Each structure stands twice: as C-alpha cells, then as structure tokens.
Coordinates of C-alpha atoms in Angstrom, one line a residue:
X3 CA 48.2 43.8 -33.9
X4 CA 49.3 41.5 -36.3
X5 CA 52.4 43.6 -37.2
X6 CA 53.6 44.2 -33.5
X7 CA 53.9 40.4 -33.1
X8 CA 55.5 39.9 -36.3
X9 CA 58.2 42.6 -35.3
X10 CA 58.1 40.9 -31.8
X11 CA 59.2 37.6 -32.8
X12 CA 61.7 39.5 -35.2
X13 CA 63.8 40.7 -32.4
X14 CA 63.4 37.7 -30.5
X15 CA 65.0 36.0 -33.3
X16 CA 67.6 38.8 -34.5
X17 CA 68.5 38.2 -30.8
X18 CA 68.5 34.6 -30.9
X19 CA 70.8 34.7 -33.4
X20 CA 73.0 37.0 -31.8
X21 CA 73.4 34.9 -28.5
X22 CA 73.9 31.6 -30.4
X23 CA 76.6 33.4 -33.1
X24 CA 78.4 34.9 -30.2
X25 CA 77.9 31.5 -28.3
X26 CA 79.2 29.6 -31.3
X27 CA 82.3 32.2 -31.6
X28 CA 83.1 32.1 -28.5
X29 CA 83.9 28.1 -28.7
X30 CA 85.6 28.4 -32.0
X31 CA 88.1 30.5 -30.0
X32 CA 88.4 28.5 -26.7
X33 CA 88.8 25.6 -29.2
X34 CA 91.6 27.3 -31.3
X35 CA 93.2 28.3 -27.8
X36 CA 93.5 25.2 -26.8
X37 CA 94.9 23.5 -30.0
X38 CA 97.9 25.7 -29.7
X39 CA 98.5 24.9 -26.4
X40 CA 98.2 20.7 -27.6
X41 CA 101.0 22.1 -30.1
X42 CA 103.0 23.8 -27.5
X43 CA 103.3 20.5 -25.7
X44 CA 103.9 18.3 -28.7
X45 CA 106.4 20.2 -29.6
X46 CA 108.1 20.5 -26.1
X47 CA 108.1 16.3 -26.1
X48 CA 109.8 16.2 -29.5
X49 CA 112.6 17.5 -27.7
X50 CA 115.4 15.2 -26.3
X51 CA 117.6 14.8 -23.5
X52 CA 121.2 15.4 -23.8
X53 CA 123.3 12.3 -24.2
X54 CA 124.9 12.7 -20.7
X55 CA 121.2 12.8 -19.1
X56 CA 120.6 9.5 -21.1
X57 CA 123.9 7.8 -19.4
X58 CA 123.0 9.1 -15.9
X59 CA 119.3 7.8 -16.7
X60 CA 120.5 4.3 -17.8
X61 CA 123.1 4.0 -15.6
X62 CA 120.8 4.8 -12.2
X63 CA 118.7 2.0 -13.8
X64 CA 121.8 -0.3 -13.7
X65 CA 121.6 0.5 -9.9
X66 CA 118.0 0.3 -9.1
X67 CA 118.4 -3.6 -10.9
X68 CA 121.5 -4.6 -9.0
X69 CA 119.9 -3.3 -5.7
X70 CA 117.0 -5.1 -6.6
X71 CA 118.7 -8.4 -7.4
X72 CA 120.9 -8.0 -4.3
X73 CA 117.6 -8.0 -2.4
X74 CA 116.5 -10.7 -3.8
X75 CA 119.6 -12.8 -3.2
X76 CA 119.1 -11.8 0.2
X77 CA 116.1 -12.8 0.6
X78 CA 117.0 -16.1 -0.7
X79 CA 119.4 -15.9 2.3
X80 CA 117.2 -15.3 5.0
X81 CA 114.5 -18.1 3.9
X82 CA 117.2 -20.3 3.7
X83 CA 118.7 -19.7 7.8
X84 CA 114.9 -19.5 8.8
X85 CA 114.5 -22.9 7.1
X86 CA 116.9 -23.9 9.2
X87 CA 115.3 -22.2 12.6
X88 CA 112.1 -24.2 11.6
X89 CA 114.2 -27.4 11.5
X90 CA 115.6 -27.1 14.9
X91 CA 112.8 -25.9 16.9
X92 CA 110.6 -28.6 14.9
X93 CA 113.4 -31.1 16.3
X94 CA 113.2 -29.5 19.9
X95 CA 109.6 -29.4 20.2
X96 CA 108.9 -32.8 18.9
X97 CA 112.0 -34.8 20.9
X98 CA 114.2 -32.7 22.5
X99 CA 116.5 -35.7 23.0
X100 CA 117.0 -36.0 19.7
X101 CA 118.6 -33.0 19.0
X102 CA 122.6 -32.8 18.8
X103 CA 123.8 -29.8 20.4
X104 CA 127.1 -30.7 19.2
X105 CA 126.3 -30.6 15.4
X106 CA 127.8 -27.2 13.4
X107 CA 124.7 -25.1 13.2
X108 CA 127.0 -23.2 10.5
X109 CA 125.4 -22.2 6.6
X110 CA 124.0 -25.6 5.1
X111 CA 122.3 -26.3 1.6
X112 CA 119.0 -27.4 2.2

C-alpha cells in the first residue's frame, strides 16, 4: 500500500510541476510580449514632427495667447462700464436729485 501512495503523490507532483512550469512560461511570454510592444511605442515617440508642423503648432499658440489676452482686455472693459452702471444707479437710488442728467456718460478712468 505503501508503494501506491508513494507513486500517487509522484504524479501529483510530476503534475504540479507541469501546471506551475507551464504557468510560469506562459508569463515569461505575456511579459516578453509586452516589452516589445513598450519598445514599439518608445520608439514611435523618438520620432519628431516635421519643422512646418512645429511652425503651425507654435504659431496657433501665438493665437490661442492673443485671443486670450484680448479677452482679458475685454474683460477689463466690461468691469470698468459696469463700474460705472453701479455708480449711477447707486447715485439714483440714494438721491435721485443729485444726479446730472446732463453730464457725458461717455468712457471715463475710474
């Protein structure tokens, strides 16, 4: 009896081994697979854009800052006529007397 458990535990561990060698062979290759695909992409971002796709990058740039400092000088615009707004219906609400219909409601520094 002694033998049949002996061979038993044998092919349990003949099998064993298989499963864990194939087990271990099969993530040596899913690990191989994907360094090449980590060298495929660093070696399609070593490559660089043409000089003409760098002037169109840099110069939409230029625009996308102009735009954006346009907007902002805008901006400072519109704060500065609603500054006024406040003033007048501040001066309307508070003594409607006092306020001089006749004065140039034109662009003013504040």
């Amino acid at each position: 009896m002694s033998i049949y458990i002996l061979l038993l535990i044998a092919c349990f561990a003949a099998l064993s081994g298989l499963a864990i060698g194939f087990g271990i062979a099969s993530v040596i290759a899913a690990f191989k697979n994907l360094s090449a695909k980590i060298d495929r992409l660093e070696e399609a971002s070593k490559q660089r854009n043409p000089y003409r796709t760098n002037d169109a990058l840099e110069d939409a740039m230029a625009i996308v800052h102009d735009a954006v400092w346009q907007a902002d000088a805008t901006l400072d615009y519109v704060r500065a006529r609603m500054k006024q707004v406040d003033h007048t219906l501040q001066t309307a609400r508070t003594d409607p007397d006092v306020y001089n219909s006749d004065r140039s409601n034109q662009k003013r520094n504040l």
